[in-house]
mmCIF file of C-alpha atoms in Angstrom:
data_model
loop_
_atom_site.group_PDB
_atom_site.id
_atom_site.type_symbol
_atom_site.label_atom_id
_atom_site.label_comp_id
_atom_site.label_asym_id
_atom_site.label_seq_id
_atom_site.Cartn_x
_atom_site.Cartn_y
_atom_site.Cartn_z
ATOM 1 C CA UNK A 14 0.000 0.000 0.000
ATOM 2 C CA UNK A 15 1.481 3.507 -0.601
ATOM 3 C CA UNK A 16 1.418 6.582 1.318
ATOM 4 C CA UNK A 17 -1.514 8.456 -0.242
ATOM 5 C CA UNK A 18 -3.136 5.182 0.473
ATOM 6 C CA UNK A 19 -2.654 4.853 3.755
ATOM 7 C CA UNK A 20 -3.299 8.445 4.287
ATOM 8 C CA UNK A 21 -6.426 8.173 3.471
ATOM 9 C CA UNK A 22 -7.131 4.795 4.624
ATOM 10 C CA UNK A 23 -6.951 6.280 7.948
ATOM 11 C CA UNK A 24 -9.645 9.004 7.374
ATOM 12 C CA UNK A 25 -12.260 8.651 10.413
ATOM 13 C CA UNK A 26 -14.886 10.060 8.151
ATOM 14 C CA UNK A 27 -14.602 10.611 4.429
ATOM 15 C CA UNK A 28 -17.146 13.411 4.724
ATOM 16 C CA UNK A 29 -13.466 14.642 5.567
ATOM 17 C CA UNK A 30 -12.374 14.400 1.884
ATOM 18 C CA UNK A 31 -13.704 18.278 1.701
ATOM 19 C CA UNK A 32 -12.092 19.077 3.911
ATOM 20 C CA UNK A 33 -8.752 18.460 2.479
ATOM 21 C CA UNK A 34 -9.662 19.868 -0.953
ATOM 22 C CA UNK A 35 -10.606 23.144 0.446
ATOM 23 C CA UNK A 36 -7.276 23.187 1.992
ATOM 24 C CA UNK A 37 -5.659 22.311 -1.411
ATOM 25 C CA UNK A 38 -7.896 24.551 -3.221
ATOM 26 C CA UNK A 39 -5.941 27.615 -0.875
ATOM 27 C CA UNK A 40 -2.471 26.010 -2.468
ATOM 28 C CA UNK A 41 -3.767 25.477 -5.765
ATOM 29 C CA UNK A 42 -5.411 29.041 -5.774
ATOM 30 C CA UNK A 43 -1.959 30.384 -4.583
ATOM 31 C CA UNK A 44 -0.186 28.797 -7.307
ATOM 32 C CA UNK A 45 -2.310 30.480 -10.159
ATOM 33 C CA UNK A 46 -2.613 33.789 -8.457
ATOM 34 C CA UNK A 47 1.211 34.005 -7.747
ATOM 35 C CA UNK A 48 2.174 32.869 -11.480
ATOM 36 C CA UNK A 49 -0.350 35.235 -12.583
ATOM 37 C CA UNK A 50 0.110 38.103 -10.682
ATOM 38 C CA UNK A 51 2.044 40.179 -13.219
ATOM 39 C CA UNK A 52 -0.456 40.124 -15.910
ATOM 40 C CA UNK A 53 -3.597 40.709 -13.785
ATOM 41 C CA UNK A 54 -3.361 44.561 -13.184
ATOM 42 C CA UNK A 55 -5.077 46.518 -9.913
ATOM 43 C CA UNK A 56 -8.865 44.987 -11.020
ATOM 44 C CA UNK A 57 -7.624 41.484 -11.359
ATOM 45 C CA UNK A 58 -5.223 41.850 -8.053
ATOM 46 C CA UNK A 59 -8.084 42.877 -5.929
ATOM 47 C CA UNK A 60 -10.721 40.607 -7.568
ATOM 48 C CA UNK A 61 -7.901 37.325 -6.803
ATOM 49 C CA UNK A 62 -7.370 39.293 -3.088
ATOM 50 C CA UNK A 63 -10.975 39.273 -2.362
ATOM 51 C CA UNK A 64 -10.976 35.529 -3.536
ATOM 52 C CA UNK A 65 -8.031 34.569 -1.624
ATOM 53 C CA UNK A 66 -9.535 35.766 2.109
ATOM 54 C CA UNK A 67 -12.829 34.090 1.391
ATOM 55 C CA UNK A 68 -10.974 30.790 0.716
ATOM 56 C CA UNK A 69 -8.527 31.350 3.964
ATOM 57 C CA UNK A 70 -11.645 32.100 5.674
ATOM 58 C CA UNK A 71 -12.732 28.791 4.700
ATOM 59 C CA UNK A 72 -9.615 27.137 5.932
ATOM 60 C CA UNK A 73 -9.778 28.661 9.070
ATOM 61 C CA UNK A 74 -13.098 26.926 9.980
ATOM 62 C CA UNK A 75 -11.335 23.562 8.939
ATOM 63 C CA UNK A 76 -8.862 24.588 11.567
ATOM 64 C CA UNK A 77 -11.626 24.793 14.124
ATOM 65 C CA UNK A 78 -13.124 21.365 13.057
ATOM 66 C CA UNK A 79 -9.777 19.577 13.205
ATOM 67 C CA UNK A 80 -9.068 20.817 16.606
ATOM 68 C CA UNK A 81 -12.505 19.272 17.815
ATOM 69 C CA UNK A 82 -12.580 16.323 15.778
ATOM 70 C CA UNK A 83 -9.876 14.028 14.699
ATOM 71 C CA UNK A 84 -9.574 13.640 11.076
ATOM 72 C CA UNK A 85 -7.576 10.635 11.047
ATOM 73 C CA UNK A 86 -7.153 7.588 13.214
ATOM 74 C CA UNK A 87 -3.799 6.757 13.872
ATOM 75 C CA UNK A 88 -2.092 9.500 15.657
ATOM 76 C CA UNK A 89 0.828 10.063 13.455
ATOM 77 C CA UNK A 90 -0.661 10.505 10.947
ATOM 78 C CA UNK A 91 -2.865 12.738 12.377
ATOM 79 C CA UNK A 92 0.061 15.018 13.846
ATOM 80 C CA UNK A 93 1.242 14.524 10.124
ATOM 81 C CA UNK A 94 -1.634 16.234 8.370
ATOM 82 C CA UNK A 95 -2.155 18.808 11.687
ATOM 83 C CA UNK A 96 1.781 20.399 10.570
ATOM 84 C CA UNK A 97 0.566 20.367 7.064
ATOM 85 C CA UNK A 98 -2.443 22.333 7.920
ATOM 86 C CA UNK A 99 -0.539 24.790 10.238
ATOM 87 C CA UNK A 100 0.883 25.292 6.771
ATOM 88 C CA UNK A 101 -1.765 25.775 4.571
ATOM 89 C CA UNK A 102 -3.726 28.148 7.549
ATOM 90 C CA UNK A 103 -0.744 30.079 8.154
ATOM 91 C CA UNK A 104 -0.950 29.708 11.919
ATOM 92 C CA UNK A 105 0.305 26.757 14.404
ATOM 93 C CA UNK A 106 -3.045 25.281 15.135
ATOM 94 C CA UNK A 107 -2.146 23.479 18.096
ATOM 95 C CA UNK A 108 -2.765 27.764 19.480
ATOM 96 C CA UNK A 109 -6.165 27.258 19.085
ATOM 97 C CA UNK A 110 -7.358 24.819 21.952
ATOM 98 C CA UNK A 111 -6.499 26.780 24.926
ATOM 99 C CA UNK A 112 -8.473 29.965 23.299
ATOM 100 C CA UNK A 113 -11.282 27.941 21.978
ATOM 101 C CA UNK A 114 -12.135 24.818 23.256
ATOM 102 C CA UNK A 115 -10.763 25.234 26.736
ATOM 103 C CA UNK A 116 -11.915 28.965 27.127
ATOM 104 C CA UNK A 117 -14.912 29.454 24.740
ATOM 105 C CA UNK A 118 -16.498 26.797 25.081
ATOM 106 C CA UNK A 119 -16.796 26.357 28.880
ATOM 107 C CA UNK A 120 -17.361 30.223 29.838
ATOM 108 C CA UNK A 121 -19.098 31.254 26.480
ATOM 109 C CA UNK A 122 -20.322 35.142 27.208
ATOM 110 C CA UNK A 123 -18.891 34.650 30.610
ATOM 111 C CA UNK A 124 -16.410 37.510 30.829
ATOM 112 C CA UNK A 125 -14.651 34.731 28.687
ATOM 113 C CA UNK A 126 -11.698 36.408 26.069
ATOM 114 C CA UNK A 127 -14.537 36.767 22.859
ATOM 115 C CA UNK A 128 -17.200 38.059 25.507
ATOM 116 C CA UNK A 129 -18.863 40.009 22.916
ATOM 117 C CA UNK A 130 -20.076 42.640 25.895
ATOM 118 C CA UNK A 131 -16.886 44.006 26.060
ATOM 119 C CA UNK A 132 -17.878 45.858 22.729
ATOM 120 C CA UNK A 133 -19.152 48.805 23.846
ATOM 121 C CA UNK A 134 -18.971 51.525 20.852
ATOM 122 C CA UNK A 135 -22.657 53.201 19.799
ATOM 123 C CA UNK A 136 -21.805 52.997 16.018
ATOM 124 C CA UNK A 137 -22.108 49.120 15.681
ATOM 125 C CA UNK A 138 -20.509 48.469 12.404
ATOM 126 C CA UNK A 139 -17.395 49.061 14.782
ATOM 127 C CA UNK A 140 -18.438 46.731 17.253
ATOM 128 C CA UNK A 141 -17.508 44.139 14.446
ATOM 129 C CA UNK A 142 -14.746 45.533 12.489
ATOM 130 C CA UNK A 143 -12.552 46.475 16.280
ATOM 131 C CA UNK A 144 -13.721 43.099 17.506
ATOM 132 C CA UNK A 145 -10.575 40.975 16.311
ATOM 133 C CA UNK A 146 -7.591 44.021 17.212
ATOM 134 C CA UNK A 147 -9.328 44.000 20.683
ATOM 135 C CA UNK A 148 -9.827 40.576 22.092
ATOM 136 C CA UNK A 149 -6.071 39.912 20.452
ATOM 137 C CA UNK A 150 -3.970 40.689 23.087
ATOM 138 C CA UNK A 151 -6.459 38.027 25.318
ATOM 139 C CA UNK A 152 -5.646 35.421 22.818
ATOM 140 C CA UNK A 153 -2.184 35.932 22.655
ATOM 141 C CA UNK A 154 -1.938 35.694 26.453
ATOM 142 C CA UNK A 155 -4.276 32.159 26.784
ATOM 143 C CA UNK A 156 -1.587 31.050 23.840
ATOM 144 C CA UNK A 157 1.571 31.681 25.814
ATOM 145 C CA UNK A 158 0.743 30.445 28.729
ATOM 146 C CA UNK A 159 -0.482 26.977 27.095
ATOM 147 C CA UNK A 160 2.744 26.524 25.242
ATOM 148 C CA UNK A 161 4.630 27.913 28.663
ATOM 149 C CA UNK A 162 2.728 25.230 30.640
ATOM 150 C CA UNK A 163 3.582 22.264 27.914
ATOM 151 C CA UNK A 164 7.108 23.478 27.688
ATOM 152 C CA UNK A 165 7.950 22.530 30.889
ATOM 153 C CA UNK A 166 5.883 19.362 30.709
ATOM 154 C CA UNK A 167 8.073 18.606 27.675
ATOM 155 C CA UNK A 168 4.640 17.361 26.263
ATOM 156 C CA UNK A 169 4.048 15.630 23.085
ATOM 157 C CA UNK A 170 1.580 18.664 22.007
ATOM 158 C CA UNK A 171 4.770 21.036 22.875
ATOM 159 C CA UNK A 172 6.881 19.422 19.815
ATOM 160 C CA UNK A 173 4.352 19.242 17.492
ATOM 161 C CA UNK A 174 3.380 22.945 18.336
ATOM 162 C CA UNK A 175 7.029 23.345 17.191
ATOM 163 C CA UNK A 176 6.763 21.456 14.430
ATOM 164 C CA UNK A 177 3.302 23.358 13.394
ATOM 165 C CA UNK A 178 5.340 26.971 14.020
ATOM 166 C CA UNK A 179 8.319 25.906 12.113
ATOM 167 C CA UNK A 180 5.854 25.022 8.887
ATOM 168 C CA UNK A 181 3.827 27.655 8.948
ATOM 169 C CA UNK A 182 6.332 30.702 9.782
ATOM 170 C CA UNK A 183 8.389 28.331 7.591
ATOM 171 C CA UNK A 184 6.220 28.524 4.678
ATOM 172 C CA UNK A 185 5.852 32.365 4.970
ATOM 173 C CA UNK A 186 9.832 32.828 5.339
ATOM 174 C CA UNK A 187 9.837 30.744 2.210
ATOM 175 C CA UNK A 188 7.625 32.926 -0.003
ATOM 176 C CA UNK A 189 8.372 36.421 1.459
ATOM 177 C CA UNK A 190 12.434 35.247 0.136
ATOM 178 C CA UNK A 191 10.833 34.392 -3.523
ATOM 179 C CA UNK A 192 9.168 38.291 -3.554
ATOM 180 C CA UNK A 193 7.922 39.502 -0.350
ATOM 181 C CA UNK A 194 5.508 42.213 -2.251
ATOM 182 C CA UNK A 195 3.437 40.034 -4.208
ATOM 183 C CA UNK A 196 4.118 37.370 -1.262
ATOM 184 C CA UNK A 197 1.909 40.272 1.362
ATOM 185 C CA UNK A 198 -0.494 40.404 -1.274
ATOM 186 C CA UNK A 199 -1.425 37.147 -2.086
ATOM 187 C CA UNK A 200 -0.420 35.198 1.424
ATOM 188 C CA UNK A 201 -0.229 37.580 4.041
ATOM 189 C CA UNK A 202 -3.459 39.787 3.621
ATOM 190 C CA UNK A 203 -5.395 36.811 3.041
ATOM 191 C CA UNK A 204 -4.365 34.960 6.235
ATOM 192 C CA UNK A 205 -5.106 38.721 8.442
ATOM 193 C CA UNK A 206 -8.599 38.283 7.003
ATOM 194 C CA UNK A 207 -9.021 34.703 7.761
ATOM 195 C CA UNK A 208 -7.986 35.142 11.213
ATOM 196 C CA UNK A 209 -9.595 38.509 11.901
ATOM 197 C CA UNK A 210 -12.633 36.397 10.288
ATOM 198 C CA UNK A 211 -12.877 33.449 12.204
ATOM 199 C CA UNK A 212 -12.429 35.209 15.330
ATOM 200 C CA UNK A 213 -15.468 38.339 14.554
ATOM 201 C CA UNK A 214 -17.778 35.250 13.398
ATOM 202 C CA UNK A 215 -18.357 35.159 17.737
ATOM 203 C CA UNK A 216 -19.837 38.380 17.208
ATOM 204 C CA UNK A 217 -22.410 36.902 14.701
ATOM 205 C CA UNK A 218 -23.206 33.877 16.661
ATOM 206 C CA UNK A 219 -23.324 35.125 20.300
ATOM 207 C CA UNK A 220 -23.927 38.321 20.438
ATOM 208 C CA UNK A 221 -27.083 39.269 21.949
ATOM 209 C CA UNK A 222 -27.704 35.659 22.691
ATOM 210 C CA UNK A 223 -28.949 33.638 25.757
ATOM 211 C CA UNK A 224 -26.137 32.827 28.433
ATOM 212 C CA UNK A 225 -25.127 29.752 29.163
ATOM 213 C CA UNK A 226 -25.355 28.615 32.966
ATOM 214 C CA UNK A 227 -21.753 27.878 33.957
ATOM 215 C CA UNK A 228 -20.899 23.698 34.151
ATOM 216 C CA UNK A 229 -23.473 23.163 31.645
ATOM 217 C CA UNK A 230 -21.765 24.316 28.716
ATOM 218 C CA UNK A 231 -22.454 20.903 26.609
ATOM 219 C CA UNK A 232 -24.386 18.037 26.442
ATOM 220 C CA UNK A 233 -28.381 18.321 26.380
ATOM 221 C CA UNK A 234 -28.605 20.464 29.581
ATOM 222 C CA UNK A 235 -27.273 23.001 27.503
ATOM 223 C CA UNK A 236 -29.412 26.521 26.756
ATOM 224 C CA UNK A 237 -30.087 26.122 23.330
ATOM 225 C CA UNK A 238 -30.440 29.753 22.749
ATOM 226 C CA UNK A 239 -26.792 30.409 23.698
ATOM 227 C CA UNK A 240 -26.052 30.396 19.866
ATOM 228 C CA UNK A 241 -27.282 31.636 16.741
ATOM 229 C CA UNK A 242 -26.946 29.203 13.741
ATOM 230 C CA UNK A 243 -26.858 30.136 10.087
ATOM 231 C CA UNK A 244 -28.207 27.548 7.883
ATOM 232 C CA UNK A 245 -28.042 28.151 4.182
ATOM 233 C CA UNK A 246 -26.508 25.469 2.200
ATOM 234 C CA UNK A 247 -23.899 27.677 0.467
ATOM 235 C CA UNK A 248 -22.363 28.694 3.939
ATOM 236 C CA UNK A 249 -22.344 25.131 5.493
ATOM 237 C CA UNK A 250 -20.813 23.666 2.388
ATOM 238 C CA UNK A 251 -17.920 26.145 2.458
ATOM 239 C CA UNK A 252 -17.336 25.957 5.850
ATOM 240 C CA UNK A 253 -18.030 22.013 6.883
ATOM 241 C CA UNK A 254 -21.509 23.456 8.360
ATOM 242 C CA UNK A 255 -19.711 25.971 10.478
ATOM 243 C CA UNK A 256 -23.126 27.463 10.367
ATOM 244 C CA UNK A 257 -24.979 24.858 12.945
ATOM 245 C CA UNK A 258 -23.128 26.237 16.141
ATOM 246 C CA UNK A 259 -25.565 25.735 18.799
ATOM 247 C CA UNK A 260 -25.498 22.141 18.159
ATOM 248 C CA UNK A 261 -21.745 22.453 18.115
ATOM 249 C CA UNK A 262 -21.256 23.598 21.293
ATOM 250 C CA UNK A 263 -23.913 21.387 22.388
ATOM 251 C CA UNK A 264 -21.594 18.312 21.285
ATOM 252 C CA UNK A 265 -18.557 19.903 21.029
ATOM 253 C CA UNK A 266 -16.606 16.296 19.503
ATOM 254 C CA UNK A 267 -19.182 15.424 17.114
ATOM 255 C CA UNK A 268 -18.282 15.194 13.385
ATOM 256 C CA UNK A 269 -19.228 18.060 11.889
ATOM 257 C CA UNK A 270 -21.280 16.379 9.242
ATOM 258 C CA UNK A 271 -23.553 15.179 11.327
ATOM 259 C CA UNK A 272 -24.361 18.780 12.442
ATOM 260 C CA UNK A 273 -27.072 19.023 10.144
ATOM 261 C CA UNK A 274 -29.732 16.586 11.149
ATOM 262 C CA UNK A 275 -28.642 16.935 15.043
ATOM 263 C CA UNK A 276 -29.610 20.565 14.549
ATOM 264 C CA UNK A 277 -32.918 19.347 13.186
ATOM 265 C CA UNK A 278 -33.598 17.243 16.084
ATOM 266 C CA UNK A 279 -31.912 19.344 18.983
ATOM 267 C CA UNK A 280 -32.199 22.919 18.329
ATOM 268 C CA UNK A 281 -34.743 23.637 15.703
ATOM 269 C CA UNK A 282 -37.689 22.437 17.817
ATOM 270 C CA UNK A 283 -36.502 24.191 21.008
ATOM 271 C CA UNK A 284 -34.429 27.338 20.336
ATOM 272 C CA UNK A 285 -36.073 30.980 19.550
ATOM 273 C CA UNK A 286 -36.199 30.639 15.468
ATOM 274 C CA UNK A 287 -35.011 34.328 15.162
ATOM 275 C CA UNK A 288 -32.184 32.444 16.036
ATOM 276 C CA UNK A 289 -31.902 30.534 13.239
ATOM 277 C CA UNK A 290 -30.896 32.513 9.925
ATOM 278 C CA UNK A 291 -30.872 31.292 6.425
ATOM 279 C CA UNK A 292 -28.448 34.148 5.069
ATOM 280 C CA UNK A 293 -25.194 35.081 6.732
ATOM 281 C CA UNK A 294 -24.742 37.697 4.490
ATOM 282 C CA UNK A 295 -28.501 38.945 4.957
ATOM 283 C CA UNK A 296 -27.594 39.165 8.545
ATOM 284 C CA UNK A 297 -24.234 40.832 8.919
ATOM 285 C CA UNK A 298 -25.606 43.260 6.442
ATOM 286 C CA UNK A 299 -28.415 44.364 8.052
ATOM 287 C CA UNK A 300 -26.880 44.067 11.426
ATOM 288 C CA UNK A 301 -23.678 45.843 10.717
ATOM 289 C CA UNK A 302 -24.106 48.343 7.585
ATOM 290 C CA UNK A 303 -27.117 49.331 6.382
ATOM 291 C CA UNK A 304 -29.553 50.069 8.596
ATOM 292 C CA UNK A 305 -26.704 49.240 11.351
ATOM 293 C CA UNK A 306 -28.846 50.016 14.499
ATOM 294 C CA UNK A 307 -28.209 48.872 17.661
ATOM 295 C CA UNK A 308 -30.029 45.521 18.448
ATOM 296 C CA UNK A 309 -32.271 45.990 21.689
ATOM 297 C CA UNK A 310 -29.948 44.264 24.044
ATOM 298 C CA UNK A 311 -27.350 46.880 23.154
ATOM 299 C CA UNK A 312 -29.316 49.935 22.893
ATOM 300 C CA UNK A 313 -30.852 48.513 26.482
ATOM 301 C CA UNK A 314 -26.620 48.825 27.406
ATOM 302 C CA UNK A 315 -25.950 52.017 26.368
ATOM 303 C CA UNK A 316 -29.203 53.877 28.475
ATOM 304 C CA UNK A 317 -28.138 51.990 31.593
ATOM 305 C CA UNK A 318 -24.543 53.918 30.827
ATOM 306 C CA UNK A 319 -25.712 56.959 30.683
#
């Protein structure tokens, strides 16, 4: 049997086969944009940069499912393919499980690090757009003191955080010595916005949600208001149905593809159905830009303030 083989022999799901083609569609994307880059002038630049975040934005919510959910079985191979996605998202993503799923998901709205309260500007299209440059520093500071904390553990997840650091920084290095200006515009940029993006999507799922009660942030004790799902096809396609996220944090481990019909039986019947949106787009629209207001829980905020 040969490598490819076994690699994906040991696929726990092969829902998980989309997953790994929208991580190679990022490379293969990169490949045509960089050779073409010299012949597409300022329209074609900015149409392939536009592209380019939506698809890191992509693999930044497979980033979030692999750090829930194995993808494959046997362990090496599954710190194999974890360094090769540190590569393709640009960031280690060992980082993410002491912001996310030991922070997030046990004190969701909580005073937690993406408390979307702490947003407190009247105009709200800035409640989104300063959402990512201020919870930052909070991340950066969970980070650091997981990888302290493994360091001297000299634990398994401390070398293959190495290992994810030196492929993704690696990887940048790499390009930014071939031509660091077309390597910010068609690698860096990108990964800001998938970041920045994956990070602001809290303020479309939890803010001005229900809290959850503290020690019953999972299982079916869980308030199933405490998220807002969207639940268009187009959005859960891209995204490995990043969209159901109640049901998500309800059952935190579960395969993503079974999202879907577990929203159907757990959270549709229960939750408040203004809670359930079939546009994402619709909704940070009309939330954020145009008309913008406040939503009542906010506007509710800012009279207590004054």
């Amino acid at each position: 049997m040969d490598v490819s083989s076994t690699f994906l022999s040991s696929m726990r799901n092969p829902a998980d086969l989309r997953t790994l083609g929208i991580c190679l569609t990022k490379w293969l994307l990169l490949a045509v944009v960089w050779t073409l880059y010299p012949y597409l002038g300022w329209f074609g630049c900015t149409m392939a940069l536009v592209l380019q975040c939506l698809v890191c934005f992509y693999v930044m919510t497979m980033v979030h499912n692999a750090m829930h959910c194995d993808v494959f079985k046997h362990p090496t191979v599954e710190a194999v393919w974890r360094v090769m996605l540190s590569a393709t998202a640009g960031v280690p993503v060992e980082a993410y499980r002491p912001t996310h799923n030991l922070n997030h998901h046990v004190y969701t709205q909580h005073g937690d690090h993406l408390d979307t309260a702490q947003m407190k500007y009247k105009w709200h299209f800035l409640n989104l757009v300063l959402f990512f440059p201020s919870v930052f520093p909070s991340i950066q500071k969970l980070e650091s003191a997981y990888v302290a904390k493994e360091f001297r553990k000299l634990s398994r997840t401390f070398f293959l955080f190495i290992a994810q650091v030196l492929a993704c920084h690696g990887t940048t290095a790499l390009l930014l010595y071939f031509n660091w200006k077309r390597t910010l515009v068609v690698w860096i940029l990108p990964y800001i916005f998938g970041a920045d993006a994956i990070v602001t999507m809290n303020m479309l799922q939890h803010d001005g949600t229900e809290v959850i009660a503290l020690g019953e942030h999972k299982g079916p004790s869980m308030n199933v208001n405490s998220a807002r799902n969207f639940t268009g096809p187009l959005i859960n396609w891209l995204t490995c149905n990043n969209g159901y996220h109640a049901i998500h944090h309800m059952y935190s481990n579960m395969h993503w593809s079974q999202y879907p019909e577990m929203h159907a039986k757990h959270i549709a019947p229960y939750n408040d159905p203004s809670l359930n949106e079939q546009c994402i787009v619709r909704f940070l629209f009309r939330t954020y830009f145009w008309p913008g207001t406040l939503p009542p829980h906010r506007a509710q905020e800012q009279a207590k303030a004054k």
